[in-house]
Amino acid sequence: MTLLLQIHAQMIRNHFFLDPFAASKLIEFCAVSDFGNLHYARKLFDQIPEPNTFTWNTIIRGYSNSPFPKPSLHLFNKMLKSRATPNSFTFPFVIKACSHLAACKEGEQLHGFILKSGIDTDLFSVNGLIHMYGTCGKIDLARMLFDTSPERDLVSWNSMLSGYVNCGLLQEARNVFDEMPKRAVVSWNAMINGYIKCGEIDAARDLFDKMPTQNVESWNILIAGYAKCGRLESSRKIFNEMPEKNVVSWSAMITAYAQGDHPKEALVLFDEMKNCNVKPNWKTIVSALSACAHLGALDRGKQIHRYVDQSKMKIDSIIATALIDLYAKCGCIENAVRIFDVLPSKDVFTWTAMIGGLAVNGHGEKALELFSQMKEAGVRPNEVTFVGVLCACSHGGFVEMAKEYFDSMRTIYGIQPQIEHYGCMVDILGRAGHLKEAVSFLESIPVKANSVLWGALLGACWIHGDAKIGEYVGDLVIELEPDDGGIYVLLSNIYATVGRWDDARNLRMRMKSKGLSKSPGRSSIEVQGTIHEFYVGDKLHPRTEEIYLMLDEINLRLRFVGYTPNTSYVLFDVENEEKEEAVSYHSEKLAVAFGLISMEAGEPIRIVKNLRVCRDCHTALTFISQIFKRDIIVRDRNVFHYFRDGSCSCRDYW
DNA sequence: CGGCTAGCCA
């Protein structure tokens, strides 16, 4: 590229006339070669007073091969208005651009134009059209072209095959695959991909084993395929066995872990990848960041953020969204805002991440303010945006506003509310104590309320100590989800709070006889880049002894300021002392104790918990933040708690 | 004067 620029500069110095041929050559170098610079090519092109067909073809080809092929179509239309006429070389590029953009209308227009113009077309254009129609879902038109074409080559067959795969027509794809006279590796890959798209991973594997030679992509397709079916061990096995890996292989495996609820493994693999000197690209980074966000691993996330800065990777809206999500999910909302504010172009994903981040961090008003800014900026909210907006209403306690936003989804934006949105509404009504209204809401919605929705309402009954509605709702949930131990515990806790010990005990017995248990509380804390996990009362950590000593000190000092454990609803059938012990060793307390002994004074303690914080721990943590002069940030299953100087950001309302 | 088109896994 540098050399090219030098030559061009020389030409300008010597006052060479930039004739269309020389210009085309220059443009070709800029636009088409791998180290190309489309921007420069376009500048050159715009300087040419009268481009000829060759020049037009070159610039159109440049755009059609780039990730942003749209200008190809625009330039083609301009070409038609100019004196240059398109020829048989022009069409394949424009068709490719249409394919790439899935621009069906433009493609059909182009097809009509080609037929009318009488300009010679060859197999390349026909193949392009077959592919274009396949991509746009007009598979019948593709088939017609394929059947009526006087000749066919491997590319024609492959285009037809991928068209069927794209349209999800597995049987037709298989027919083409069986009939084709010759198969390339790409044909096999397309067919394997077809099976995976239709969820038939074992058939895909069968084909993979039968193909004569596999390439890296074949292996990569299988990694992703197994991951889609939730078979992570098989993905990993493929990953380990493959003869050579490229950056996509690594990214595919990291993404499989990140999206398959194994964020720790994702990060381990990310480190391994760097040790193997494979350079991560933006997709790897996004997956790694999302793993950090899941774990609440702030230090690791910051480390990756630094890497992005150092490697001069462009912070586009995709990476920015991942970073905003990371900082929001780690409770560093200021960092998220900082990234958001300097980002020049924000898309709906960026706005949505920021709105949801503010909402979950307890800044309901700000989130709603941002929502109106987003609308002013002309960005159309999607269904995820509304989850964030409703969440903001929920944490801010804006019941009436929530109803308005909820209605506007359908009336203004034409978005059908989904389970998540109903869930938010139940949450909002439930928190505000409008339990009866929440019940009738759930009974009136057009879809059948599932156990998650009723479960959310049951949680609200517990918070408000309403055993009457709780019983009604609880019975409903148990009927829907008879094997969820958490529900039994919740309902029996509700009974226990109002002193209905017999009912509570009966429920526990029912639960026990079914062999159910509640998923254990788990908290994790990051200390110097390492994640430490704690379960209720576990003694697995290497520093267990110190941790329990610290806990004793905490409990002593808590008592000193007049705090006694609230055990009204836990383990009602054990002795009082044991009850106290049970709440003292909740996983978040273990994590806090570990944080206090292992972190620098003044460093905030950040904890991620899989369930919701219980009322007792909430009170205890409030006191601890004051006694030990520590900021404690707990990420609950659905909200953040910032404990500082004896108060919590959720204003004891969650 | 040029020689494209098929695959897309993260």
XYZ file of C-alpha atoms (C1' of nucleotides) in Angstrom:
664
model
C 0.000 0.000 0.000
C 2.803 2.416 0.922
C 4.578 1.694 -2.334
C 1.383 2.256 -4.209
C 0.905 5.606 -2.561
C 4.473 6.517 -3.528
C 3.844 5.634 -7.153
C 0.665 7.628 -7.150
C 2.466 10.604 -5.626
C 5.136 10.317 -8.314
C 2.469 10.316 -11.009
C 0.933 13.449 -9.570
C 4.346 15.153 -9.417
C 5.074 14.363 -13.053
C 1.634 15.584 -14.100
C 0.684 12.263 -15.582
C -2.815 12.316 -16.878
C -4.773 9.797 -14.854
C -6.391 7.976 -17.755
C -9.151 5.497 -16.969
C -6.867 2.521 -17.497
C -4.155 3.689 -15.114
C -6.835 4.743 -12.666
C -8.478 1.359 -12.858
C -5.187 -0.314 -12.112
C -4.653 1.924 -9.113
C -8.167 1.399 -7.899
C -7.839 -2.312 -8.327
C -4.769 -2.362 -6.133
C -6.450 -0.243 -3.505
C -9.844 -1.833 -3.533
C -9.373 -5.467 -4.326
C -6.086 -6.617 -2.853
C -6.052 -7.849 0.736
C -4.202 -4.853 2.050
C -6.692 -2.689 0.216
C -7.942 0.696 1.130
C -11.397 1.222 -0.256
C -11.531 4.768 0.937
C -8.490 5.717 -1.103
C -9.823 3.813 -4.097
C -13.046 5.766 -3.951
C -11.170 9.057 -3.770
C -9.260 8.126 -6.896
C -12.404 7.043 -8.632
C -14.194 10.282 -7.902
C -11.328 12.203 -9.539
C -11.768 10.521 -12.895
C -13.849 12.707 -15.206
C -15.170 9.980 -17.431
C -14.781 6.439 -16.097
C -15.095 3.658 -18.642
C -16.701 0.268 -18.133
C -13.493 -1.217 -16.772
C -13.135 1.549 -14.200
C -16.719 1.177 -13.047
C -16.332 -2.582 -12.819
C -13.255 -2.236 -10.663
C -14.770 0.064 -8.072
C -18.015 -1.916 -7.956
C -16.006 -5.091 -7.485
C -14.039 -3.467 -4.681
C -17.176 -2.690 -2.698
C -18.888 -5.984 -3.458
C -15.993 -7.881 -1.894
C -15.852 -5.684 1.176
C -17.880 -6.116 4.356
C -19.951 -3.090 3.322
C -21.130 -3.843 -0.177
C -23.955 -1.356 -0.293
C -22.159 1.285 -2.410
C -21.884 -1.323 -5.182
C -25.578 -1.008 -5.884
C -25.491 2.753 -5.722
C -22.519 2.898 -8.079
C -24.159 0.500 -10.481
C -27.179 2.763 -10.754
C -24.886 5.709 -11.379
C -23.082 3.692 -14.021
C -26.351 3.097 -15.855
C -26.885 6.836 -16.020
C -23.371 7.463 -17.301
C -22.108 6.850 -20.800
C -20.394 3.612 -19.888
C -22.386 0.450 -20.435
C -22.241 -2.544 -18.157
C -20.892 -5.769 -19.604
C -20.873 -9.391 -18.570
C -18.163 -8.676 -15.973
C -20.268 -6.058 -14.261
C -23.176 -8.246 -13.228
C -21.558 -10.874 -10.980
C -20.252 -8.162 -8.663
C -23.541 -6.361 -8.345
C -25.340 -9.660 -7.858
C -22.862 -10.566 -5.150
C -23.565 -7.301 -3.381
C -27.305 -8.071 -3.489
C -26.622 -11.544 -2.082
C -24.505 -10.159 0.677
C -27.127 -7.606 1.633
C -29.969 -10.098 1.149
C -31.397 -7.329 -1.050
C -34.053 -9.327 -2.813
C -35.869 -6.460 -4.460
C -32.726 -4.981 -5.941
C -31.630 -8.435 -7.044
C -34.861 -9.073 -8.886
C -34.688 -5.659 -10.548
C -31.180 -6.440 -11.624
C -32.234 -9.809 -12.961
C -34.968 -8.132 -15.001
C -32.529 -5.573 -16.287
C -30.056 -8.246 -17.392
C -32.757 -10.130 -19.285
C -34.008 -6.951 -20.972
C -30.594 -5.562 -21.861
C -29.631 -8.491 -24.021
C -26.071 -8.229 -22.758
C -24.275 -11.546 -22.755
C -24.259 -13.262 -19.418
C -22.275 -16.301 -18.536
C -22.366 -18.995 -15.908
C -20.865 -16.634 -13.352
C -23.894 -14.392 -13.423
C -26.284 -17.330 -13.349
C -24.493 -18.833 -10.359
C -24.590 -15.454 -8.656
C -28.332 -15.201 -9.219
C -28.912 -18.725 -7.921
C -27.005 -17.815 -4.807
C -28.777 -14.490 -4.462
C -32.239 -16.061 -4.651
C -31.189 -18.792 -2.227
C -29.988 -16.191 0.268
C -33.185 -14.184 -0.073
C -35.387 -17.199 0.537
C -36.757 -17.325 -3.013
C -35.501 -20.826 -3.465
C -37.990 -21.685 -6.249
C -36.578 -18.959 -8.480
C -33.092 -20.266 -7.740
C -34.185 -23.757 -8.696
C -35.738 -22.516 -11.923
C -32.532 -20.793 -12.959
C -30.586 -23.886 -12.018
C -32.845 -26.190 -14.037
C -32.997 -23.980 -17.132
C -29.335 -23.089 -17.275
C -27.676 -24.692 -20.284
C -24.621 -25.564 -18.248
C -23.791 -26.152 -14.592
C -20.560 -26.413 -12.718
C -19.533 -27.245 -9.183
C -20.312 -23.699 -8.095
C -23.865 -23.946 -9.448
C -24.461 -27.113 -7.447
C -22.934 -25.619 -4.323
C -24.999 -22.447 -4.655
C -28.137 -24.529 -4.986
C -27.117 -26.642 -2.001
C -26.431 -23.660 0.235
C -29.701 -22.098 -0.868
C -31.641 -25.108 0.400
C -29.611 -25.176 3.612
C -30.289 -21.488 4.114
C -34.013 -22.051 3.686
C -33.941 -24.953 6.138
C -35.032 -27.467 3.467
C -32.948 -30.381 4.623
C -34.379 -33.078 2.352
C -33.990 -30.975 -0.799
C -30.461 -30.076 0.250
C -29.668 -33.746 0.707
C -31.073 -34.542 -2.748
C -28.840 -31.942 -4.343
C -25.908 -33.237 -2.324
C -26.537 -36.818 -3.467
C -27.056 -35.857 -7.088
C -24.131 -33.568 -7.585
C -21.489 -35.065 -9.873
C -18.536 -33.808 -7.862
C -18.167 -32.576 -4.304
C -15.698 -30.122 -2.865
C -14.886 -29.769 0.832
C -17.231 -26.802 0.867
C -20.086 -28.994 -0.351
C -19.588 -31.354 2.566
C -19.333 -28.439 4.967
C -22.544 -26.931 3.630
C -24.393 -30.206 4.102
C -22.997 -30.707 7.614
C -24.073 -27.215 8.414
C -27.525 -27.996 7.065
C -27.921 -30.892 9.483
C -26.750 -28.775 12.388
C -29.176 -26.003 11.495
C -31.972 -28.551 11.725
C -30.702 -29.850 15.045
C -29.481 -33.182 13.678
C -26.020 -33.113 15.134
C -25.464 -36.856 14.937
C -26.240 -36.951 11.213
C -23.829 -34.048 10.827
C -21.148 -35.973 12.684
C -21.774 -39.001 10.508
C -21.181 -36.957 7.374
C -18.089 -35.402 8.909
C -16.629 -38.862 9.519
C -17.457 -39.940 5.971
C -15.980 -36.991 4.108
C -12.677 -37.683 2.397
C -10.774 -34.731 3.831
C -11.852 -32.232 6.450
C -10.581 -28.704 6.654
C -10.421 -26.391 9.664
C -13.870 -25.094 8.912
C -15.369 -28.576 9.038
C -14.016 -28.984 12.549
C -15.131 -25.492 13.535
C -18.652 -26.185 12.331
C -18.798 -29.246 14.594
C -17.534 -27.319 17.636
C -20.319 -24.787 17.230
C -22.803 -27.525 16.342
C -22.264 -29.487 19.541
C -22.330 -26.270 21.542
C -25.733 -25.404 20.085
C -27.054 -28.730 21.373
C -25.566 -28.078 24.785
C -23.021 -30.880 24.348
C -20.032 -28.931 25.541
C -17.846 -31.981 26.267
C -18.212 -33.099 22.656
C -17.302 -29.600 21.479
C -14.219 -29.733 23.644
C -13.303 -33.190 22.399
C -13.447 -31.976 18.801
C -11.448 -28.927 19.761
C -8.750 -31.064 21.375
C -8.605 -33.553 18.543
C -8.454 -31.211 15.586
C -5.120 -31.243 13.773
C -4.809 -27.485 13.448
C -6.708 -24.635 14.996
C -7.261 -21.118 13.749
C -8.600 -18.106 15.592
C -12.152 -19.134 14.732
C -11.667 -22.533 16.408
C -10.526 -20.866 19.602
C -13.297 -18.285 19.466
C -15.909 -20.938 18.784
C -14.852 -22.913 21.850
C -14.597 -19.826 24.049
C -18.036 -18.685 22.917
C -19.408 -22.156 23.527
C -18.261 -21.944 27.145
C -19.323 -18.322 27.591
C -22.820 -18.918 26.268
C -23.118 -22.374 27.786
C -22.921 -21.165 31.373
C -19.252 -22.072 31.824
C -17.693 -18.607 31.917
C -14.731 -19.762 34.011
C -13.659 -22.286 31.393
C -14.075 -19.617 28.740
C -11.522 -17.423 30.484
C -9.099 -20.296 31.060
C -9.222 -21.049 27.352
C -8.797 -17.391 26.508
C -5.521 -17.383 28.468
C -4.406 -20.608 26.816
C -5.097 -19.087 23.437
C -2.841 -16.153 24.161
C -0.131 -18.521 25.407
C -0.326 -20.304 22.070
C 0.327 -16.949 20.383
C -3.002 -16.863 18.627
C -4.158 -13.285 18.305
C -7.738 -12.761 19.442
C -10.030 -10.836 17.137
C -13.076 -8.810 18.064
C -15.355 -11.826 18.311
C -12.997 -13.530 20.754
C -12.863 -10.353 22.786
C -16.634 -9.996 22.914
C -17.030 -13.569 24.168
C -14.297 -13.172 26.766
C -15.845 -9.921 27.982
C -19.231 -11.552 28.252
C -17.684 -14.352 30.326
C -16.214 -11.737 32.668
C -19.571 -9.997 32.870
C -21.261 -13.256 33.871
C -18.701 -13.877 36.575
C -18.566 -10.293 37.702
C -14.815 -10.616 37.170
C -13.949 -6.952 37.111
C -10.153 -7.270 37.143
C -10.119 -9.772 34.324
C -12.499 -7.609 32.340
C -10.349 -4.528 32.846
C -7.325 -6.521 31.737
C -9.066 -7.389 28.481
C -10.186 -3.781 28.111
C -6.527 -2.728 28.378
C -5.613 -5.325 25.784
C -8.193 -3.852 23.411
C -6.690 -0.402 23.898
C -3.119 -1.609 23.481
C -3.736 -3.686 20.399
C -5.342 -0.627 18.769
C -8.443 -2.634 18.099
C -11.151 -0.216 17.094
C -13.785 0.224 19.788
C -16.814 -0.053 17.586
C -20.327 -0.252 18.888
C -20.115 -4.036 19.307
C -17.070 -4.060 21.565
C -18.337 -0.939 23.312
C -21.614 -2.701 24.059
C -19.717 -5.657 25.517
C -17.665 -3.286 27.682
C -20.726 -1.367 28.849
C -22.376 -4.648 29.753
C -19.234 -5.790 31.566
C -18.922 -2.686 33.715
C -22.646 -2.564 34.364
C -22.708 -6.200 35.460
C -19.671 -5.611 37.685
C -21.354 -2.693 39.392
C -18.985 -0.093 37.895
C -21.695 1.929 36.289
C -19.481 5.041 36.033
C -17.054 3.209 33.745
C -19.939 2.015 31.613
C -21.278 5.561 31.311
C -17.838 6.858 30.368
C -17.576 4.439 27.468
C -21.102 5.158 26.394
C -20.617 8.931 26.402
C -17.566 8.966 24.125
C -18.893 6.429 21.645
C -19.614 8.305 18.422
C -22.182 5.992 16.889
C -24.637 4.225 19.136
C -26.940 1.528 17.861
C -29.949 -0.003 19.545
C -27.762 -2.605 21.279
C -25.551 0.055 22.856
C -28.507 2.095 24.095
C -30.174 -1.038 25.393
C -27.085 -2.183 27.303
C -26.727 1.243 28.899
C -30.389 1.572 29.828
C -30.488 -1.936 31.292
C -27.188 -1.341 33.083
C -28.408 1.841 34.733
C -31.670 0.172 35.673
C -30.108 -2.831 37.338
C -27.646 -0.601 39.203
C -30.480 1.267 40.816
C -30.486 4.373 38.602
C -34.065 4.068 37.419
C -34.619 7.749 36.640
C -31.413 8.033 34.642
C -32.284 4.921 32.665
C -35.666 6.364 31.716
C -34.060 9.692 30.850
C -31.708 7.848 28.517
C -34.648 6.073 26.978
C -36.170 9.364 25.909
C -32.787 10.511 24.591
C -32.611 7.344 22.569
C -35.976 8.020 21.012
C -34.924 11.595 20.271
C -31.845 10.249 18.514
C -34.176 8.358 16.221
C -33.163 4.884 17.402
C -36.061 2.490 17.499
C -36.264 0.457 20.715
C -36.582 -3.306 20.445
C -38.032 -5.874 22.824
C -34.819 -6.075 24.854
C -34.815 -2.308 25.328
C -38.203 -2.586 26.962
C -36.933 -5.198 29.380
C -34.421 -2.577 30.539
C -37.042 0.175 30.657
C -39.468 -1.923 32.703
C -36.612 -3.013 34.924
C -35.871 0.677 35.553
C -39.491 1.229 36.550
C -39.287 -1.781 38.800
C -36.244 -0.645 40.755
C -37.541 2.896 40.901
C -40.985 1.755 41.968
C -42.715 3.626 39.107
C -45.829 1.509 38.780
C -47.989 3.824 36.694
C -45.161 4.707 34.328
C -44.430 1.035 33.822
C -47.997 0.424 32.739
C -47.717 3.231 30.201
C -44.452 1.909 28.769
C -45.846 -1.592 28.691
C -48.879 -0.487 26.697
C -46.748 1.634 24.360
C -44.818 -1.449 23.301
C -47.767 -2.694 21.351
C -49.575 0.518 20.512
C -46.597 2.595 19.371
C -43.862 0.149 18.455
C -45.805 -2.894 17.404
C -43.809 -5.162 19.719
C -45.683 -8.086 21.216
C -44.801 -8.413 24.907
C -42.963 -11.618 25.702
C -42.625 -13.686 28.846
C -39.789 -11.419 30.036
C -41.980 -8.329 29.830
C -44.825 -9.985 31.666
C -42.234 -10.997 34.238
C -41.146 -7.384 34.693
C -44.748 -6.272 35.163
C -45.375 -8.957 37.773
C -42.216 -7.888 39.490
C -43.258 -4.231 39.482
C -46.763 -4.938 40.780
C -45.407 -7.441 43.264
C -42.747 -5.173 44.721
C -45.241 -2.366 45.095
C -47.433 -4.764 47.057
C -50.213 -4.847 44.475
C -50.390 -8.599 44.822
C -54.040 -9.032 43.888
C -53.577 -6.951 40.777
C -50.538 -9.050 39.863
C -52.601 -12.222 40.143
C -55.332 -10.906 37.884
C -52.673 -9.577 35.511
C -51.151 -13.025 35.151
C -54.554 -14.571 34.675
C -55.386 -12.117 31.895
C -52.308 -12.291 29.680
C -52.649 -13.898 26.253
C -49.932 -16.513 26.837
C -50.066 -19.120 29.546
C -48.097 -17.898 32.531
C -45.229 -20.264 33.307
C -43.678 -21.183 36.614
C -41.106 -18.394 36.326
C -43.850 -15.750 36.233
C -45.829 -17.244 39.086
C -42.570 -17.849 40.924
C -41.716 -14.139 40.704
C -45.095 -13.347 42.207
C -44.511 -15.908 44.939
C -41.270 -14.098 45.751
C -43.262 -10.876 46.118
C -45.710 -12.626 48.453
C -42.769 -13.633 50.582
C -41.363 -10.100 50.703
C -44.753 -8.731 51.734
C -45.419 -11.635 54.050
C -48.780 -12.390 52.416
C -49.478 -16.038 53.139
C -53.004 -16.011 51.745
C -52.123 -15.029 48.199
C -48.813 -16.830 48.603
C -50.624 -20.079 49.240
C -52.826 -19.630 46.175
C -49.874 -18.753 43.970
C -47.615 -21.386 45.513
C -50.069 -24.205 44.794
C -50.259 -23.009 41.192
C -46.493 -23.000 40.779
C -46.055 -26.417 42.372
C -48.613 -27.764 39.934
C -46.707 -26.234 37.007
C -43.252 -27.154 38.230
C -43.544 -29.981 40.737
C -39.802 -30.652 40.770
C -38.445 -27.212 41.663
C -37.216 -27.452 45.236
C -36.765 -23.687 45.479
C -40.518 -23.148 45.233
C -41.261 -25.473 48.163
C -38.682 -23.683 50.282
C -40.078 -20.281 49.336
C -43.642 -21.245 50.172
C -42.684 -22.959 53.411
C -40.726 -19.835 54.363
C -43.849 -17.792 53.735
C -45.792 -20.098 56.057
C -43.007 -19.856 58.623
C -43.008 -16.047 58.582
C -46.669 -15.956 59.580
C -46.165 -18.732 62.105
C -48.020 -21.487 60.223
C -45.423 -24.013 61.310
C -47.500 -27.102 60.541
C -48.073 -26.065 56.950
C -44.433 -25.214 56.606
C -43.362 -28.575 57.993
C -45.801 -30.499 55.800
C -44.476 -28.811 52.732
C -40.913 -29.617 53.727
C -41.896 -33.260 54.227
C -43.556 -33.348 50.804
C -40.421 -31.928 49.339
C -38.187 -34.395 51.127
C -40.299 -37.376 50.114
C -39.936 -36.296 46.498
C -36.174 -36.165 46.947
C -36.034 -32.490 45.981
C -33.589 -29.931 47.198
C -33.141 -26.246 46.679
C -30.147 -25.275 44.572
C -27.528 -24.250 47.105
C -26.555 -20.624 47.548
C -23.285 -19.819 45.848
C -21.271 -16.632 46.008
C -18.120 -15.767 44.190
C -15.572 -13.067 44.778
C -12.645 -11.985 42.659
C -9.377 -11.327 44.468
C -6.446 -10.248 42.328
C -7.857 -11.760 39.188
C -8.745 -15.118 40.726
C -12.334 -16.168 41.301
C -13.111 -17.809 44.658
C -16.391 -19.629 45.087
C -18.272 -20.340 48.297
C -21.310 -22.491 49.042
C -23.432 -22.323 52.199
C -21.305 -23.403 55.108
C -18.636 -24.993 52.934
C -15.147 -25.649 54.253
C -13.377 -26.305 50.987
C -11.346 -23.142 50.667
C -7.634 -23.471 51.569
C -7.981 -20.580 54.013
C -11.136 -21.927 55.629
C -9.795 -21.625 59.159
C -9.006 -17.925 58.857
C -12.332 -17.328 57.113
C -14.309 -18.843 59.976
C -12.256 -16.945 62.533
C -13.093 -13.768 60.677
C -16.758 -14.768 60.635
C -16.684 -15.194 64.396
C -15.250 -11.718 64.720
C -17.896 -10.336 62.375
C -20.684 -11.971 64.358
C -19.249 -10.708 67.610
C -19.035 -7.148 66.362
C -22.492 -7.381 64.827
C -23.897 -8.379 68.202
C -22.013 -5.523 69.789
C -23.958 -3.012 67.680
C -27.182 -4.708 68.604
C -27.820 -6.911 65.622
C -29.375 -10.334 66.131
C -29.837 -12.765 63.302
C -33.348 -12.858 61.891
C -34.130 -16.512 61.670
C -37.882 -16.430 61.496
C -38.153 -18.366 58.300
C -35.123 -20.646 58.177
C -34.961 -24.243 59.200
C -37.928 -23.913 61.553
C -37.490 -27.412 62.926
C -34.029 -26.963 64.385
C -32.997 -25.376 67.640
C -32.576 -21.623 67.811
C -28.830 -21.753 68.063
C -28.533 -23.909 64.977
C -30.778 -21.528 63.074
C -28.421 -18.719 63.839
C -25.539 -20.780 62.679
C -27.266 -21.516 59.387
C -27.705 -17.867 58.489
C -24.247 -16.984 59.740
C -22.665 -19.228 57.163
C -24.600 -18.159 54.101
C -22.296 -18.110 51.091
C -22.229 -14.321 50.795
C -21.013 -14.048 54.382
C -18.200 -16.503 53.707
C -17.241 -14.469 50.663
C -17.286 -11.218 52.620
C -15.154 -12.743 55.382
C -12.673 -13.922 52.780
C -12.662 -10.502 51.159
C -11.961 -8.842 54.485
C -8.933 -11.027 55.197
C -7.475 -11.065 51.705
C -8.043 -7.633 50.217
C -6.385 -4.291 50.803
C -8.180 -1.990 53.198
C -10.470 0.377 51.323
C -10.742 -1.856 48.278
C -14.417 -2.489 47.620
C -15.594 -6.085 48.036
C -17.519 -7.303 45.009
C -19.618 -10.422 45.263
C -21.780 -12.226 42.748
C -24.538 -14.420 44.109
C -26.610 -17.000 42.236
C -29.777 -16.510 44.310
C -31.330 -13.516 45.950
C -29.820 -12.132 49.113
C -31.880 -13.106 52.127
C -33.215 -10.442 54.429
C -30.910 -11.421 57.253
C -27.780 -11.255 55.141
C -28.957 -7.940 53.751
C -29.208 -6.458 57.212
C -25.909 -8.000 58.267
C -24.115 -6.665 55.199
C -25.518 -3.216 55.827
C -23.969 -3.268 59.307
C -20.709 -4.791 58.092
C -20.236 -1.988 55.573
C -20.419 0.450 58.447
C -18.425 -1.431 61.070
C -15.562 -2.347 58.757
C -15.714 0.852 56.673
C -15.937 -1.128 53.467
C -17.968 -0.740 50.321
C -19.619 -4.044 49.606
C -21.255 -4.592 46.243
C -23.393 -7.683 45.875
C -24.783 -8.681 42.510
C -27.938 -10.565 43.260
C -29.734 -12.776 40.779
C -31.509 -9.696 39.554
C -30.278 -6.555 41.236
C -27.224 -4.797 42.669
C -26.780 -3.900 46.286
C -24.217 -1.187 47.075
C -23.635 -1.273 50.792
C -21.864 1.797 52.083
C -21.786 3.394 55.537
C -24.681 1.367 56.798
C -27.122 1.774 53.957
C -27.900 -0.004 50.731
C -28.574 1.435 47.283
C -31.742 -0.616 46.981
C -33.191 1.326 49.905
C -34.106 -2.021 51.422
C -36.603 -2.565 48.670
C -35.879 -5.489 46.391
C -6.466 -3.550 -20.573
C -9.780 -7.868 -16.192
C -11.239 -13.298 -14.795
C -15.139 -13.115 -11.003
C -19.061 -17.064 -8.925
C -19.960 -21.438 -4.244
C -18.733 -22.072 2.063
C -20.003 -18.125 6.978
C -18.122 -21.891 11.979
C -17.169 -17.583 16.529
